[in-house]
Short mmCIF file of C-alpha atoms in Angstrom, two decimals:
data_model
loop_
_atom_site.label_atom_id
_atom_site.label_comp_id
_atom_site.label_asym_id
_atom_site.label_seq_id
_atom_site.Cartn_x
_atom_site.Cartn_y
_atom_site.Cartn_z
CA MET F 253 0.05 0.06 -0.02
CA PRO F 254 1.60 3.22 -0.99
CA SER F 255 2.06 6.02 1.64
CA ALA F 256 -0.53 8.78 1.73
CA PRO F 257 0.07 11.35 -0.88
CA SER F 258 0.48 15.05 -0.11
CA ARG F 259 -2.38 17.31 -0.99
CA ARG F 260 -0.07 18.57 -3.90
CA THR F 261 0.48 15.10 -5.33
CA PHE F 262 -3.15 14.18 -4.63
CA LEU F 263 -4.44 17.15 -6.75
CA ARG F 264 -2.02 16.77 -9.40
CA GLU F 265 -2.94 12.98 -9.84
CA LEU F 266 -6.59 13.80 -9.43
CA ALA F 267 -6.37 16.43 -12.16
CA ALA F 268 -4.58 14.08 -14.56
CA GLY F 269 -7.01 11.27 -13.90
CA ALA F 270 -4.11 9.30 -12.68
CA VAL F 271 -5.43 8.31 -9.26
CA LEU F 272 -6.71 4.82 -10.10
CA LEU F 273 -6.31 1.63 -7.97
CA PRO F 274 -3.54 -0.37 -6.56
CA PRO F 275 -2.24 -3.01 -8.75
CA THR F 276 -3.89 -5.71 -6.44
CA LEU F 277 -7.51 -5.29 -6.17
CA GLY F 278 -7.58 -6.70 -2.86
CA ALA F 279 -5.91 -3.57 -1.56
CA THR F 280 -8.36 -0.78 -0.62
CA PRO F 281 -8.59 1.96 -3.17
CA TRP F 282 -7.48 5.38 -2.16
CA VAL F 283 -7.25 8.93 -3.38
CA GLY F 284 -5.67 10.39 -0.30
CA THR F 285 -6.20 10.15 3.50
CA GLY F 286 -6.42 13.84 4.31
CA THR F 287 -3.23 13.71 6.35
CA SER F 288 0.29 14.51 5.18
CA SER F 289 3.67 15.14 6.72
CA SER F 290 4.59 17.00 3.61
CA SER F 291 4.43 20.68 3.19
CA GLY F 292 3.65 22.80 0.20
CA PRO F 293 1.10 25.36 -1.26
CA ASP F 294 -1.54 22.92 -1.37
CA ASP F 295 -1.22 22.30 2.36
CA GLY F 296 -2.03 26.08 3.11
CA PRO F 297 -5.18 28.19 2.76
CA ARG F 298 -7.52 26.92 0.08
CA ASP F 299 -7.26 29.80 -2.37
CA GLU F 300 -9.16 29.84 -5.70
CA GLY F 301 -6.18 28.16 -7.49
CA TYR F 302 -6.43 25.21 -5.32
CA TRP F 303 -10.26 24.71 -6.25
CA GLU F 304 -9.42 25.26 -9.90
CA ARG F 305 -6.98 22.44 -9.71
CA PHE F 306 -9.58 20.30 -7.98
CA ARG F 307 -12.13 21.13 -10.85
CA ALA F 308 -9.56 19.69 -13.27
CA GLY F 309 -10.09 16.29 -11.88
CA PHE F 310 -13.80 16.15 -13.40
CA ALA F 311 -14.43 15.32 -16.95
CA PHE F 312 -17.25 17.86 -17.64
CA ASP F 313 -16.63 20.47 -20.38
CA GLU F 314 -16.52 24.16 -19.46
CA ALA F 315 -19.16 24.79 -22.20
CA ARG F 316 -21.73 22.70 -19.85
CA VAL F 317 -21.15 23.46 -16.34
CA PRO F 318 -23.08 21.39 -13.75
CA MET F 319 -24.57 23.50 -10.95
CA ASN F 320 -27.19 21.05 -9.99
CA ALA F 321 -25.76 19.14 -7.06
CA ALA F 322 -29.13 18.94 -5.58
CA ASN F 323 -30.01 16.42 -8.13
CA LEU F 324 -26.99 14.74 -9.62
CA CYS F 325 -23.20 15.46 -9.48
CA PRO F 326 -20.45 14.39 -11.80
CA SER F 327 -18.07 11.94 -10.12
CA PRO F 328 -14.32 12.92 -10.28
CA ARG F 329 -12.19 10.97 -12.70
CA SER F 330 -10.78 8.93 -9.69
CA VAL F 331 -14.17 7.58 -8.67
CA ALA F 332 -15.20 6.93 -12.37
CA ALA F 333 -11.89 5.12 -12.94
CA ALA F 334 -12.34 2.96 -9.71
CA VAL F 335 -15.93 1.82 -10.93
CA THR F 336 -14.62 1.01 -14.37
CA ARG F 337 -11.55 -0.79 -13.06
CA PHE F 338 -13.58 -2.91 -10.58
CA THR F 339 -16.25 -3.57 -13.27
CA ALA F 340 -13.63 -4.89 -15.60
CA ASP F 341 -12.12 -7.08 -13.13
CA ILE F 342 -15.45 -8.79 -12.54
CA ASP F 343 -16.02 -9.09 -16.20
CA VAL F 344 -12.60 -10.73 -16.61
CA ASP F 345 -13.28 -13.10 -13.79
CA CYS F 346 -16.74 -13.44 -12.27
CA SER F 347 -15.95 -16.50 -10.29
CA PHE F 348 -16.87 -16.78 -6.69
CA GLN F 349 -13.19 -17.03 -5.94
CA ASN F 350 -12.43 -13.52 -7.40
CA ARG F 351 -15.61 -11.96 -6.25
CA ALA F 352 -14.92 -12.86 -2.71
CA GLN F 353 -12.60 -9.84 -2.48
CA TYR F 354 -15.58 -7.61 -2.91
CA GLY F 355 -16.99 -8.60 0.24
CA GLU F 356 -13.89 -7.14 1.96
CA LEU F 357 -14.11 -3.99 -0.13
CA LEU F 358 -17.75 -3.48 0.91
CA GLU F 359 -16.94 -3.71 4.42
CA SER F 360 -14.04 -1.24 3.76
CA SER F 361 -16.49 1.14 2.23
CA ARG F 362 -18.93 0.67 5.10
CA ALA F 363 -16.32 1.35 7.63
CA LYS F 364 -14.98 4.47 5.90
CA VAL F 365 -18.53 5.79 5.47
CA ALA F 366 -19.32 5.07 9.15
CA ALA F 367 -16.17 6.97 10.17
CA HIS F 368 -17.24 9.95 7.98
CA LEU F 369 -20.60 10.13 9.85
CA GLY F 370 -19.10 9.48 13.19
CA VAL F 371 -20.99 6.26 13.83
CA SER F 372 -20.23 2.41 14.02
CA PRO F 373 -20.08 0.37 10.88
CA ASP F 374 -22.85 -1.90 12.25
CA GLU F 375 -25.20 1.12 12.12
CA ILE F 376 -24.71 1.69 8.45
CA ALA F 377 -26.28 -0.09 5.46
CA LEU F 378 -25.17 0.64 1.94
CA VAL F 379 -28.34 0.69 -0.19
CA ARG F 380 -29.26 2.15 -3.54
CA ASN F 381 -30.43 5.57 -2.85
CA THR F 382 -32.14 8.02 -0.42
CA SER F 383 -35.54 6.79 -1.70
CA GLU F 384 -34.95 3.24 -0.81
CA ALA F 385 -33.52 4.20 2.59
CA ASN F 386 -36.45 6.48 3.31
CA ASN F 387 -38.85 3.76 2.25
CA THR F 388 -37.09 1.18 4.46
CA VAL F 389 -37.63 3.27 7.51
CA ASN F 390 -41.21 3.99 6.42
CA ALA F 391 -42.16 0.33 6.03
CA GLY F 392 -40.26 -1.07 8.87
CA LEU F 393 -41.23 0.98 11.91
CA GLU F 394 -43.86 -0.69 13.93
CA LEU F 395 -46.97 1.58 13.85
CA GLU F 396 -50.53 0.93 14.72
CA ALA F 397 -53.78 2.52 13.54
CA GLY F 398 -54.11 5.86 15.10
CA ASP F 399 -50.39 6.49 15.46
CA GLU F 400 -49.22 9.84 14.04
CA VAL F 401 -46.29 10.73 11.88
CA VAL F 402 -45.22 14.31 11.72
CA VAL F 403 -43.58 15.44 8.30
CA TRP F 404 -42.32 18.53 6.85
CA ASP F 405 -44.51 19.77 3.90
CA GLN F 406 -41.08 20.35 1.92
CA ASN F 407 -40.08 16.91 2.23
CA HIS F 408 -39.08 14.82 -1.01
CA PRO F 409 -42.01 12.56 -1.93
CA THR F 410 -40.17 9.46 -0.66
CA ASN F 411 -40.30 11.03 2.80
CA HIS F 412 -43.83 12.50 2.34
CA VAL F 413 -45.97 10.86 -0.10
CA ALA F 414 -44.71 7.46 1.08
CA TRP F 415 -46.00 8.20 4.50
CA GLU F 416 -49.48 8.99 3.01
CA VAL F 417 -49.48 5.65 1.39
CA ARG F 418 -48.69 3.88 4.42
CA ALA F 419 -51.40 5.88 6.27
CA ALA F 420 -53.96 4.89 3.60
CA ARG F 421 -53.13 1.08 3.98
CA TYR F 422 -52.70 0.97 7.82
CA GLY F 423 -54.73 3.73 9.36
CA ILE F 424 -52.03 5.90 10.68
CA ARG F 425 -52.31 9.73 10.64
CA VAL F 426 -49.91 11.98 8.82
CA ARG F 427 -49.61 15.60 10.17
CA ARG F 428 -47.86 18.02 7.86
CA VAL F 429 -45.76 20.97 9.23
CA SER F 430 -45.16 24.26 7.48
CA VAL F 431 -42.44 26.70 8.50
CA PRO F 432 -42.22 30.51 7.85
CA GLU F 433 -41.46 31.33 4.19
CA ALA F 434 -38.64 33.66 5.24
CA PRO F 435 -37.24 32.24 8.60
CA THR F 436 -34.93 34.67 10.63
CA SER F 437 -34.04 32.14 13.28
CA ALA F 438 -33.62 28.41 14.02
CA GLN F 439 -36.40 28.69 16.62
CA GLU F 440 -38.83 29.66 14.14
CA LEU F 441 -38.16 26.42 12.39
CA VAL F 442 -38.28 24.32 15.40
CA ASP F 443 -41.56 25.62 16.86
CA PRO F 444 -43.92 24.40 14.25
CA PHE F 445 -42.58 20.85 14.66
CA VAL F 446 -42.93 20.93 18.48
CA ALA F 447 -46.46 22.35 18.16
CA ALA F 448 -47.35 19.35 16.01
CA PHE F 449 -46.37 16.61 18.36
CA SER F 450 -49.11 14.98 20.34
CA GLU F 451 -49.18 11.97 22.62
CA ARG F 452 -49.96 9.93 19.49
CA THR F 453 -46.75 11.05 17.65
CA ARG F 454 -44.46 8.09 16.99
CA VAL F 455 -42.28 9.51 14.18
CA VAL F 456 -41.04 12.78 12.94
CA ALA F 457 -39.65 12.62 9.35
CA PHE F 458 -38.12 15.64 7.68
CA SER F 459 -35.46 16.71 5.11
CA HIS F 460 -32.26 18.28 6.58
CA ILE F 461 -32.11 20.75 3.81
CA SER F 462 -35.12 21.38 1.48
CA ASN F 463 -34.59 20.76 -2.19
CA VAL F 464 -37.49 23.11 -2.97
CA THR F 465 -36.60 26.28 -0.85
CA GLY F 466 -32.96 25.62 0.32
CA ILE F 467 -34.08 26.00 4.02
CA ARG F 468 -31.81 24.11 6.32
CA LEU F 469 -33.78 22.82 9.45
CA PRO F 470 -31.96 22.71 12.97
CA ALA F 471 -32.05 19.00 13.06
CA ARG F 472 -30.51 18.52 16.33
CA ASP F 473 -32.89 20.97 18.08
CA ILE F 474 -35.81 19.06 16.43
CA ALA F 475 -34.44 15.72 17.51
CA GLU F 476 -33.95 16.89 21.09
CA ALA F 477 -37.55 18.05 21.34
CA ALA F 478 -38.76 14.78 19.75
CA HIS F 479 -36.88 12.45 21.96
CA ALA F 480 -38.20 14.22 25.00
CA GLN F 481 -41.58 12.85 24.01
CA GLY F 482 -40.25 9.42 22.83
CA ILE F 483 -40.67 10.07 19.22
CA HIS F 484 -38.37 8.51 16.47
CA VAL F 485 -36.53 11.08 14.44
CA HIS F 486 -35.88 10.22 10.75
CA VAL F 487 -33.75 12.59 8.74
CA ASP F 488 -33.54 12.79 4.85
CA GLY F 489 -30.07 13.80 4.36
CA ALA F 490 -30.00 13.92 0.47
CA GLN F 491 -28.99 17.53 0.49
CA SER F 492 -26.57 17.40 3.27
CA LEU F 493 -24.30 14.35 2.90
CA GLY F 494 -21.12 15.36 1.05
CA THR F 495 -21.82 19.25 1.67
CA VAL F 496 -22.36 19.47 5.45
CA ALA F 497 -19.63 18.34 7.90
CA LEU F 498 -21.81 15.65 9.68
CA ASP F 499 -21.56 13.82 13.07
CA LEU F 500 -24.82 11.81 13.11
CA LYS F 501 -24.47 11.12 16.84
CA ASP F 502 -24.18 14.93 17.59
CA LEU F 503 -27.13 15.42 15.16
CA GLY F 504 -29.18 13.11 17.39
CA CYS F 505 -31.37 11.47 14.95
CA ASP F 506 -32.44 7.77 15.14
CA SER F 507 -32.20 7.16 11.37
CA TYR F 508 -30.74 9.10 8.41
CA ALA F 509 -30.91 8.42 4.64
CA SER F 510 -28.98 9.75 1.75
CA SER F 511 -27.51 9.18 -1.72
CA SER F 512 -23.95 8.82 -3.21
CA HIS F 513 -24.89 10.43 -6.51
CA LYS F 514 -25.86 13.92 -5.28
CA TRP F 515 -23.35 16.22 -3.07
CA PHE F 516 -21.26 13.09 -2.16
CA MET F 517 -19.95 12.91 -5.74
CA GLY F 518 -19.82 9.08 -5.65
CA PRO F 519 -20.94 6.32 -7.94
CA LYS F 520 -24.56 6.08 -9.26
CA GLU F 521 -27.16 3.89 -7.54
CA ALA F 522 -25.49 3.80 -4.12
CA GLY F 523 -27.01 5.21 -0.97
CA VAL F 524 -26.54 5.21 2.87
CA LEU F 525 -28.96 4.29 5.56
CA TYR F 526 -27.88 4.96 9.14
CA VAL F 527 -29.97 3.46 12.04
CA GLN F 528 -28.59 3.98 15.46
CA GLN F 529 -27.91 0.67 17.27
CA GLU F 530 -30.76 0.79 19.69
CA SER F 531 -33.40 1.39 16.98
CA ILE F 532 -32.29 -1.47 14.50
CA PRO F 533 -34.18 -4.31 16.34
CA GLY F 534 -37.47 -2.29 15.94
CA ILE F 535 -37.32 -1.79 12.22
CA TRP F 536 -38.16 -4.53 9.89
CA ALA F 537 -36.20 -4.97 6.90
CA ALA F 538 -38.03 -4.40 3.49
CA GLY F 539 -36.18 -7.11 1.52
CA VAL F 540 -35.26 -10.73 2.16
CA ALA F 541 -32.51 -12.18 0.01
CA PRO F 542 -29.76 -14.75 0.39
CA GLY F 543 -28.07 -14.20 3.61
CA TRP F 544 -31.20 -14.68 5.88
CA GLY F 545 -31.56 -17.99 7.77
CA SER F 546 -29.86 -19.52 10.73
CA ASP F 547 -26.92 -17.45 10.35
CA ALA F 548 -28.70 -14.21 9.63
CA GLU F 549 -27.76 -12.74 13.03
CA THR F 550 -24.01 -13.11 12.16
CA ASP F 551 -24.25 -12.55 8.44
CA LEU F 552 -26.43 -9.55 8.57
CA ALA F 553 -25.19 -7.96 11.75
CA GLY F 554 -26.66 -4.63 12.79
CA ALA F 555 -28.00 -2.38 9.83
CA ARG F 556 -26.55 -4.93 7.25
CA LYS F 557 -30.02 -6.53 7.38
CA PHE F 558 -31.41 -3.50 5.57
CA GLU F 559 -29.16 -4.16 2.45
CA SER F 560 -30.29 -7.79 1.82
CA LEU F 561 -31.17 -6.90 -1.79
CA GLY F 562 -29.95 -9.69 -4.02
CA GLN F 563 -27.29 -9.20 -6.62
CA ARG F 564 -25.60 -5.91 -6.28
CA ASP F 565 -23.14 -3.81 -8.32
CA ASP F 566 -19.98 -4.83 -6.44
CA ALA F 567 -17.94 -2.24 -8.31
CA CYS F 568 -20.19 0.62 -7.23
CA LEU F 569 -20.15 -0.39 -3.63
CA ALA F 570 -16.24 -0.68 -3.65
CA ALA F 571 -16.10 2.75 -5.18
CA MET F 572 -17.91 4.18 -2.14
CA GLY F 573 -14.68 3.87 -0.29
CA VAL F 574 -12.76 5.68 -2.95
CA THR F 575 -15.30 8.48 -2.76
CA THR F 576 -15.13 8.75 0.91
CA ASP F 577 -11.28 9.08 0.79
CA LEU F 578 -11.76 11.97 -1.42
CA HIS F 579 -13.83 13.77 1.13
CA ALA F 580 -11.35 12.86 3.85
CA ALA F 581 -8.46 14.33 1.71
CA LEU F 582 -10.44 17.57 1.14
CA GLY F 583 -11.87 17.81 4.65
CA PRO F 584 -15.63 17.99 5.48
CA PRO F 585 -15.44 21.37 7.14
CA GLU F 586 -13.46 22.74 4.25
CA ILE F 587 -15.99 21.39 1.85
CA GLU F 588 -18.88 23.05 3.85
CA ALA F 589 -16.93 26.32 3.90
CA ARG F 590 -16.40 26.32 0.10
CA VAL F 591 -20.06 25.48 -0.68
CA THR F 592 -21.24 28.28 1.72
CA GLU F 593 -18.73 30.56 -0.10
CA LEU F 594 -19.99 29.68 -3.59
CA ALA F 595 -23.77 29.89 -2.38
CA THR F 596 -23.30 33.05 -0.56
CA THR F 597 -21.61 34.81 -3.48
CA LEU F 598 -24.48 33.54 -5.80
CA LYS F 599 -27.17 34.74 -3.38
CA GLU F 600 -25.63 38.15 -2.87
CA GLY F 601 -25.40 38.55 -6.66
CA ILE F 602 -28.89 37.60 -7.28
CA ARG F 603 -30.22 39.87 -4.52
CA GLU F 604 -28.20 42.76 -5.80
CA MET F 605 -30.01 42.36 -9.11
CA GLY F 606 -33.33 42.92 -7.21
CA ILE F 607 -34.46 39.35 -7.83
CA PRO F 608 -36.08 37.97 -4.82
CA LEU F 609 -34.64 34.92 -3.03
CA VAL F 610 -36.69 31.78 -1.90
CA THR F 611 -33.53 30.65 0.01
CA PRO F 612 -32.54 32.36 3.24
CA MET F 613 -29.21 34.48 3.08
CA GLU F 614 -28.13 33.27 6.46
CA PRO F 615 -25.73 30.10 5.86
CA SER F 616 -26.92 28.46 9.17
CA LEU F 617 -30.63 28.39 7.97
CA SER F 618 -29.67 27.27 4.41
CA GLY F 619 -27.05 25.05 2.55
CA GLY F 620 -25.64 24.86 -0.92
CA VAL F 621 -29.07 24.87 -2.51
CA VAL F 622 -29.91 28.38 -3.99
CA ILE F 623 -33.36 29.26 -5.39
CA ALA F 624 -34.37 32.55 -7.05
CA ARG F 625 -38.09 33.28 -7.14
CA VAL F 626 -39.20 33.26 -10.80
CA ALA F 627 -42.36 34.48 -12.51
CA GLY F 628 -44.26 31.36 -13.73
CA ASP F 629 -42.78 27.97 -13.38
CA GLY F 630 -39.15 28.94 -14.19
CA ARG F 631 -38.69 26.40 -16.94
CA ALA F 632 -37.92 28.87 -19.69
CA ALA F 633 -35.23 30.66 -17.70
CA PHE F 634 -33.89 27.15 -16.70
CA GLU F 635 -33.56 26.15 -20.33
CA ARG F 636 -32.02 29.33 -21.50
CA LEU F 637 -29.47 29.58 -18.79
CA TYR F 638 -28.27 26.13 -20.04
CA SER F 639 -28.50 26.71 -23.72
CA GLU F 640 -27.36 30.22 -23.86
CA HIS F 641 -24.90 30.62 -20.93
CA GLY F 642 -23.87 26.83 -20.29
CA ILE F 643 -25.05 26.61 -16.69
CA ALA F 644 -26.97 23.53 -15.79
CA GLY F 645 -29.40 24.24 -13.03
CA ALA F 646 -33.06 23.07 -12.38
CA PRO F 647 -36.64 24.73 -12.46
CA THR F 648 -37.39 23.37 -8.93
CA GLY F 649 -39.08 25.81 -6.69
CA GLY F 650 -38.23 28.91 -9.09
CA LEU F 651 -34.57 28.88 -10.70
CA ARG F 652 -32.43 26.49 -8.57
CA LEU F 653 -28.62 26.47 -8.64
CA SER F 654 -26.70 24.35 -6.46
CA PRO F 655 -22.86 24.98 -6.63
CA HIS F 656 -20.43 22.33 -5.38
CA VAL F 657 -16.59 22.19 -4.83
CA TYR F 658 -16.00 21.24 -8.51
CA ASN F 659 -17.36 24.80 -9.26
CA THR F 660 -15.10 27.83 -9.48
CA MET F 661 -15.91 31.51 -8.78
CA GLU F 662 -15.68 32.00 -12.48
CA HIS F 663 -18.60 29.56 -12.96
CA VAL F 664 -20.62 31.38 -10.32
CA GLU F 665 -19.95 34.72 -12.23
CA ARG F 666 -21.12 33.17 -15.36
CA ALA F 667 -24.19 31.90 -13.76
CA LEU F 668 -24.79 35.45 -12.28
CA ALA F 669 -24.14 37.06 -15.91
CA GLY F 670 -26.73 34.58 -17.46
CA ILE F 671 -29.30 35.35 -14.62
CA ARG F 672 -28.83 39.18 -15.30
CA ALA F 673 -29.39 38.65 -19.08
CA LEU F 674 -32.52 36.73 -18.22
CA ARG F 675 -33.74 39.18 -15.42
CA PRO F 676 -36.70 40.57 -17.47
CA GLU F 677 -37.99 37.13 -17.97
CA ILE F 678 -37.42 36.00 -14.42
CA MET F 679 -39.05 39.04 -12.89
CA GLY F 680 -42.14 38.71 -15.32
#
């Protein structure tokens, strides 16, 4: 196993697409460990040049710049190369003997993801996406007719409509919570949830960061209030994993769902489900595949029971470890700071044009999701921003732009120039 590269070496190899895998696939793939005894300019402050060198590790063309991390991120070349190399290895030899190593790589990925989130590997299931993780919790919690589930009305459908479907089948009640449109404090976001809790409330399920407004809920405060009443707390982290420096023990949730393909910048069709140890026995698994039986307690220890899904993409699961190494090399606090810098610059520029924002300006009340209010449904502005200015956003909630660490300040300025040109259409 080679020694950990310095940040300078890491960025150079990443930019060249040269960070692949060790010659022996049995070794854990790496792209850097985030620690180095070497010194150099890349070990100092993260200036714009640093992030421009990081951007060079991605294959996207400058003519079509992705700024839609809330939906789908490009993977860096190192992650894409890992998936390709692992897939090729399986295609060359798909024997049980060769594929045995992927069990070890899966557990390596699990351990790295768990460390990234500050939890135990036994509390992590590597599933297929946030939707599957949300539905596992929805279907698996023991609820009786008359029990209540409190949801945020800005939840993704898999953490909102899915509860309505269960309610229709089993007679539970779903109570929807609305928060102020323009919150000025965390308490304004906590109070509506607490007001909705009753003696029948068994679950509160909410998105950490809304994909339709960009509002960031004070998850820990909501969790503390819920736990005081014995309520299970489930958090949809599709918009926080990979952009917010997370410690799920500190966050205080009982379960947490997210995806690899969004802000995590990982392989497609991979997701994360965290269930804290004490809650695992009380949630039924949604799927039963080989591995269940007399040895299930050993083979599917802890949260592994939630990933009994039949044949999986072993290359994808192995590459989750490569992706996690990349985040460790950059540093989660540094990633969050950079995303905040990009999003704040974008919001300030939009506000200066007189275009109203849906998303709060205050970073503690928002994340990397930035939404400008648009007359109409926003689709025309979204299409023109891409076709005429080369910025790929989304028409969700208005005009949504979600910059990430592969974006540069030049990309943000280009997006602002495009919005300025489209201002008459945006304002209506």
